[in-house]
Amino acid sequence: MSGRQAEAGGGRFLSFEGIDGAGKSSHIETVAERWRAQGLEVLCTREPGGTGLAETLRELVLHQPMDALTEALLVFAARRDHLQRQVEPALARGAAVLCDRFTDATFAYQGAGRGFDPAVLAVLERWVQQDAQGRLREPQLTLWFDIDPALAAQRLAAARVPDRFERLDGAFFERVRGGYAERAAAAPQRFVRIDAAQPRDAVAAQVQQALAARGW
């Protein structure tokens, strides 16, 4: 176990990452149903969000204009509450936590996408996610749903009214995609790239293969 990864207390912590329109969210419930059928307690959650306070902060981040530092501070404040009230207690019980985005999204969106200093994000990450023993809470496995931003935009246009981020241009999402690629390259033991441009069944097979490789 790396010095950055806090003990999971017997639980499983899995994050699903990718740009808007990658289709990651539709696979979370499939995994949850499979694990529940195996007798596991499963918490499906998201970031920003997962608690009353964090959901309130999410609405601000998604719909109110603000600069990148304000975004980052609100996202990490939501993450702190989410960790303390939901994620850590669930992992301590031995539950499986399936999280729709986590800190990698902050480095991809606010860092690479918005051009905010990643060194400042790293400081906030340590403040928010470090335990009393100096270990950093991270997912044990991150599934990165990688897709061309143009295709993702086509999917979004048919799905819902876009939020403040989803209305940004293709160049922004290219930077975000690059940010995810940098995070994946820096943590290959944690990341698994999923080709999200494939048909749903093929994507689901990739997800299952990644879980099976972990003995999950």
GROMACS .gro file of C-alpha atoms in nm:
model
  216
    1MET     CA    1   0.000   0.000   0.000
    2SER     CA    2   0.136   0.339  -0.097
    3GLY     CA    3   0.200   0.616   0.154
    4ARG     CA    4  -0.073   0.820  -0.015
    5GLN     CA    5  -0.348   0.562   0.029
    6ALA     CA    6  -0.520   0.550   0.365
    7GLU     CA    7  -0.641   0.217   0.498
    8ALA     CA    8  -0.988   0.139   0.369
    9GLY     CA    9  -1.106  -0.036   0.687
   10GLY     CA   10  -1.201  -0.345   0.488
   11GLY     CA   11  -1.420  -0.148   0.248
   12ARG     CA   12  -1.385  -0.085  -0.123
   13PHE     CA   13  -1.351   0.268  -0.259
   14LEU     CA   14  -1.407   0.299  -0.634
   15SER     CA   15  -1.434   0.626  -0.829
   16PHE     CA   16  -1.578   0.679  -1.176
   17GLU     CA   17  -1.419   0.966  -1.369
   18GLY     CA   18  -1.454   1.129  -1.709
   19ILE     CA   19  -1.573   1.437  -1.893
   20ASP     CA   20  -1.942   1.524  -1.910
   21GLY     CA   21  -2.114   1.291  -2.155
   22ALA     CA   22  -1.873   1.001  -2.112
   23GLY     CA   23  -2.154   0.780  -1.981
   24LYS     CA   24  -1.985   0.677  -1.658
   25SER     CA   25  -2.287   0.736  -1.434
   26SER     CA   26  -2.497   0.472  -1.610
   27HIS     CA   27  -2.250   0.199  -1.507
   28ILE     CA   28  -2.241   0.280  -1.136
   29GLU     CA   29  -2.578   0.124  -1.057
   30THR     CA   30  -2.488  -0.189  -1.255
   31VAL     CA   31  -2.183  -0.242  -1.037
   32ALA     CA   32  -2.385  -0.160  -0.725
   33GLU     CA   33  -2.653  -0.415  -0.812
   34ARG     CA   34  -2.394  -0.686  -0.874
   35TRP     CA   35  -2.217  -0.622  -0.546
   36ARG     CA   36  -2.540  -0.600  -0.347
   37ALA     CA   37  -2.638  -0.936  -0.491
   38GLN     CA   38  -2.312  -1.068  -0.347
   39GLY     CA   39  -2.419  -0.946  -0.003
   40LEU     CA   40  -2.210  -0.628   0.012
   41GLU     CA   41  -2.330  -0.301   0.159
   42VAL     CA   42  -2.293  -0.045  -0.120
   43LEU     CA   43  -2.297   0.335  -0.100
   44CYS     CA   44  -2.353   0.512  -0.431
   45THR     CA   45  -2.258   0.878  -0.405
   46ARG     CA   46  -2.117   1.166  -0.607
   47GLU     CA   47  -1.895   1.472  -0.597
   48PRO     CA   48  -1.953   1.748  -0.540
   49GLY     CA   49  -2.235   1.614  -0.327
   50GLY     CA   50  -2.326   1.320  -0.110
   51THR     CA   51  -2.445   1.519   0.194
   52GLY     CA   52  -2.695   1.799   0.245
   53LEU     CA   53  -2.421   2.060   0.274
   54ALA     CA   54  -2.221   1.921  -0.015
   55GLU     CA   55  -2.527   1.913  -0.242
   56THR     CA   56  -2.593   2.280  -0.161
   57LEU     CA   57  -2.234   2.364  -0.253
   58ARG     CA   58  -2.271   2.158  -0.572
   59GLU     CA   59  -2.560   2.376  -0.686
   60LEU     CA   60  -2.347   2.686  -0.636
   61VAL     CA   61  -2.051   2.540  -0.825
   62LEU     CA   62  -2.263   2.422  -1.119
   63HIS     CA   63  -2.486   2.726  -1.160
   64GLN     CA   64  -2.324   3.040  -1.014
   65PRO     CA   65  -2.042   3.229  -1.190
   66MET     CA   66  -1.713   3.228  -0.996
   67ASP     CA   67  -1.339   3.211  -1.048
   68ALA     CA   68  -1.131   2.893  -1.036
   69LEU     CA   69  -1.007   2.945  -0.679
   70THR     CA   70  -1.362   2.988  -0.547
   71GLU     CA   71  -1.464   2.675  -0.737
   72ALA     CA   72  -1.176   2.478  -0.588
   73LEU     CA   73  -1.246   2.596  -0.234
   74LEU     CA   74  -1.615   2.508  -0.258
   75VAL     CA   75  -1.541   2.167  -0.412
   76PHE     CA   76  -1.290   2.079  -0.141
   77ALA     CA   77  -1.524   2.205   0.132
   78ALA     CA   78  -1.794   1.976  -0.008
   79ARG     CA   79  -1.540   1.692  -0.026
   80ARG     CA   80  -1.441   1.735   0.338
   81ASP     CA   81  -1.803   1.710   0.455
   82HIS     CA   82  -1.864   1.416   0.222
   83LEU     CA   83  -1.561   1.228   0.351
   84GLN     CA   84  -1.638   1.290   0.716
   85ARG     CA   85  -2.009   1.215   0.703
   86GLN     CA   86  -2.040   0.949   0.436
   87VAL     CA   87  -1.727   0.798   0.283
   88GLU     CA   88  -1.512   0.732   0.590
   89PRO     CA   89  -1.795   0.584   0.804
   90ALA     CA   90  -1.901   0.358   0.514
   91LEU     CA   91  -1.546   0.229   0.457
   92ALA     CA   92  -1.500   0.175   0.830
   93ARG     CA   93  -1.810  -0.048   0.824
   94GLY     CA   94  -1.658  -0.251   0.541
   95ALA     CA   95  -1.897  -0.113   0.279
   96ALA     CA   96  -1.822  -0.055  -0.088
   97VAL     CA   97  -1.827   0.313  -0.190
   98LEU     CA   98  -1.898   0.392  -0.556
   99CYS     CA   99  -1.830   0.760  -0.615
  100ASP     CA  100  -1.923   0.951  -0.929
  101ARG     CA  101  -1.608   1.165  -0.944
  102PHE     CA  102  -1.357   1.246  -0.672
  103THR     CA  103  -1.037   1.453  -0.649
  104ASP     CA  104  -0.912   1.361  -0.996
  105ALA     CA  105  -1.203   1.563  -1.133
  106THR     CA  106  -1.084   1.872  -0.945
  107PHE     CA  107  -0.737   1.846  -1.095
  108ALA     CA  108  -0.889   1.785  -1.440
  109TYR     CA  109  -1.161   2.053  -1.436
  110GLN     CA  110  -1.028   2.333  -1.214
  111GLY     CA  111  -0.662   2.248  -1.278
  112ALA     CA  112  -0.624   2.151  -1.644
  113GLY     CA  113  -0.954   2.290  -1.769
  114ARG     CA  114  -0.959   2.623  -1.588
  115GLY     CA  115  -0.582   2.661  -1.569
  116PHE     CA  116  -0.568   2.683  -1.188
  117ASP     CA  117  -0.236   2.612  -1.012
  118PRO     CA  118  -0.215   2.235  -0.944
  119ALA     CA  119   0.028   2.300  -0.658
  120VAL     CA  120  -0.249   2.484  -0.471
  121LEU     CA  121  -0.489   2.199  -0.546
  122ALA     CA  122  -0.234   1.955  -0.404
  123VAL     CA  123  -0.218   2.156  -0.081
  124LEU     CA  124  -0.597   2.156  -0.052
  125GLU     CA  125  -0.598   1.784  -0.126
  126ARG     CA  126  -0.365   1.717   0.167
  127TRP     CA  127  -0.560   1.942   0.403
  128VAL     CA  128  -0.893   1.778   0.319
  129GLN     CA  129  -0.801   1.413   0.262
  130GLN     CA  130  -0.513   1.344   0.501
  131ASP     CA  131  -0.581   1.143   0.815
  132ALA     CA  132  -0.416   1.169   1.158
  133GLN     CA  133  -0.137   0.934   1.045
  134GLY     CA  134  -0.056   1.150   0.742
  135ARG     CA  135  -0.208   0.911   0.488
  136LEU     CA  136  -0.415   1.045   0.200
  137ARG     CA  137  -0.761   0.905   0.136
  138GLU     CA  138  -0.785   0.805  -0.230
  139PRO     CA  139  -0.995   0.554  -0.423
  140GLN     CA  140  -0.841   0.208  -0.444
  141LEU     CA  141  -0.948   0.196  -0.808
  142THR     CA  142  -1.041   0.473  -1.050
  143LEU     CA  143  -1.221   0.392  -1.374
  144TRP     CA  144  -1.153   0.670  -1.624
  145PHE     CA  145  -1.422   0.679  -1.894
  146ASP     CA  146  -1.224   0.834  -2.179
  147ILE     CA  147  -1.404   0.974  -2.482
  148ASP     CA  148  -1.357   1.232  -2.754
  149PRO     CA  149  -1.516   1.558  -2.636
  150ALA     CA  150  -1.705   1.600  -2.964
  151LEU     CA  151  -1.882   1.268  -2.918
  152ALA     CA  152  -1.949   1.346  -2.551
  153ALA     CA  153  -2.108   1.677  -2.655
  154GLN     CA  154  -2.340   1.497  -2.898
  155ARG     CA  155  -2.455   1.265  -2.620
  156LEU     CA  156  -2.515   1.555  -2.380
  157ALA     CA  157  -2.715   1.754  -2.633
  158ALA     CA  158  -2.969   1.473  -2.649
  159ALA     CA  159  -2.976   1.407  -2.276
  160ARG     CA  160  -3.040   1.719  -2.068
  161VAL     CA  161  -3.017   2.095  -2.030
  162PRO     CA  162  -2.645   2.172  -1.981
  163ASP     CA  163  -2.507   2.322  -1.659
  164ARG     CA  164  -2.242   2.596  -1.642
  165PHE     CA  165  -1.958   2.355  -1.716
  166GLU     CA  166  -2.136   2.155  -1.985
  167ARG     CA  167  -2.190   2.477  -2.182
  168LEU     CA  168  -1.814   2.535  -2.214
  169ASP     CA  169  -1.647   2.481  -2.551
  170GLY     CA  170  -1.465   2.180  -2.690
  171ALA     CA  171  -1.123   2.327  -2.615
  172PHE     CA  172  -1.207   2.329  -2.244
  173PHE     CA  173  -1.301   1.962  -2.250
  174GLU     CA  174  -0.990   1.874  -2.447
  175ARG     CA  175  -0.788   2.029  -2.163
  176VAL     CA  176  -0.994   1.840  -1.906
  177ARG     CA  177  -0.937   1.516  -2.095
  178GLY     CA  178  -0.565   1.592  -2.096
  179GLY     CA  179  -0.580   1.655  -1.722
  180TYR     CA  180  -0.729   1.311  -1.668
  181ALA     CA  181  -0.459   1.159  -1.885
  182GLU     CA  182  -0.192   1.323  -1.669
  183ARG     CA  183  -0.353   1.192  -1.351
  184ALA     CA  184  -0.375   0.842  -1.499
  185ALA     CA  185  -0.010   0.849  -1.605
  186ALA     CA  186   0.093   0.958  -1.255
  187ALA     CA  187  -0.102   0.678  -1.083
  188PRO     CA  188  -0.111   0.376  -1.317
  189GLN     CA  189  -0.161   0.137  -1.024
  190ARG     CA  190  -0.492   0.308  -0.944
  191PHE     CA  191  -0.630   0.410  -1.284
  192VAL     CA  192  -0.790   0.193  -1.550
  193ARG     CA  193  -0.880   0.362  -1.878
  194ILE     CA  194  -1.221   0.266  -2.015
  195ASP     CA  195  -1.286   0.330  -2.384
  196ALA     CA  196  -1.620   0.506  -2.338
  197ALA     CA  197  -1.676   0.552  -2.713
  198GLN     CA  198  -1.765   0.184  -2.743
  199PRO     CA  199  -2.125   0.052  -2.728
  200ARG     CA  200  -2.268   0.018  -2.378
  201ASP     CA  201  -2.220  -0.360  -2.358
  202ALA     CA  202  -1.856  -0.328  -2.459
  203VAL     CA  203  -1.801  -0.056  -2.198
  204ALA     CA  204  -1.969  -0.272  -1.933
  205ALA     CA  205  -1.737  -0.559  -2.025
  206GLN     CA  206  -1.434  -0.333  -1.976
  207VAL     CA  207  -1.565  -0.229  -1.635
  208GLN     CA  208  -1.619  -0.589  -1.530
  209GLN     CA  209  -1.271  -0.685  -1.649
  210ALA     CA  210  -1.116  -0.406  -1.442
  211LEU     CA  211  -1.306  -0.519  -1.133
  212ALA     CA  212  -1.218  -0.884  -1.188
  213ALA     CA  213  -0.851  -0.793  -1.211
  214ARG     CA  214  -0.882  -0.660  -0.854
  215GLY     CA  215  -1.060  -0.970  -0.735
  216TRP     CA  216  -1.383  -0.770  -0.712
   0.00000   0.00000   0.00000
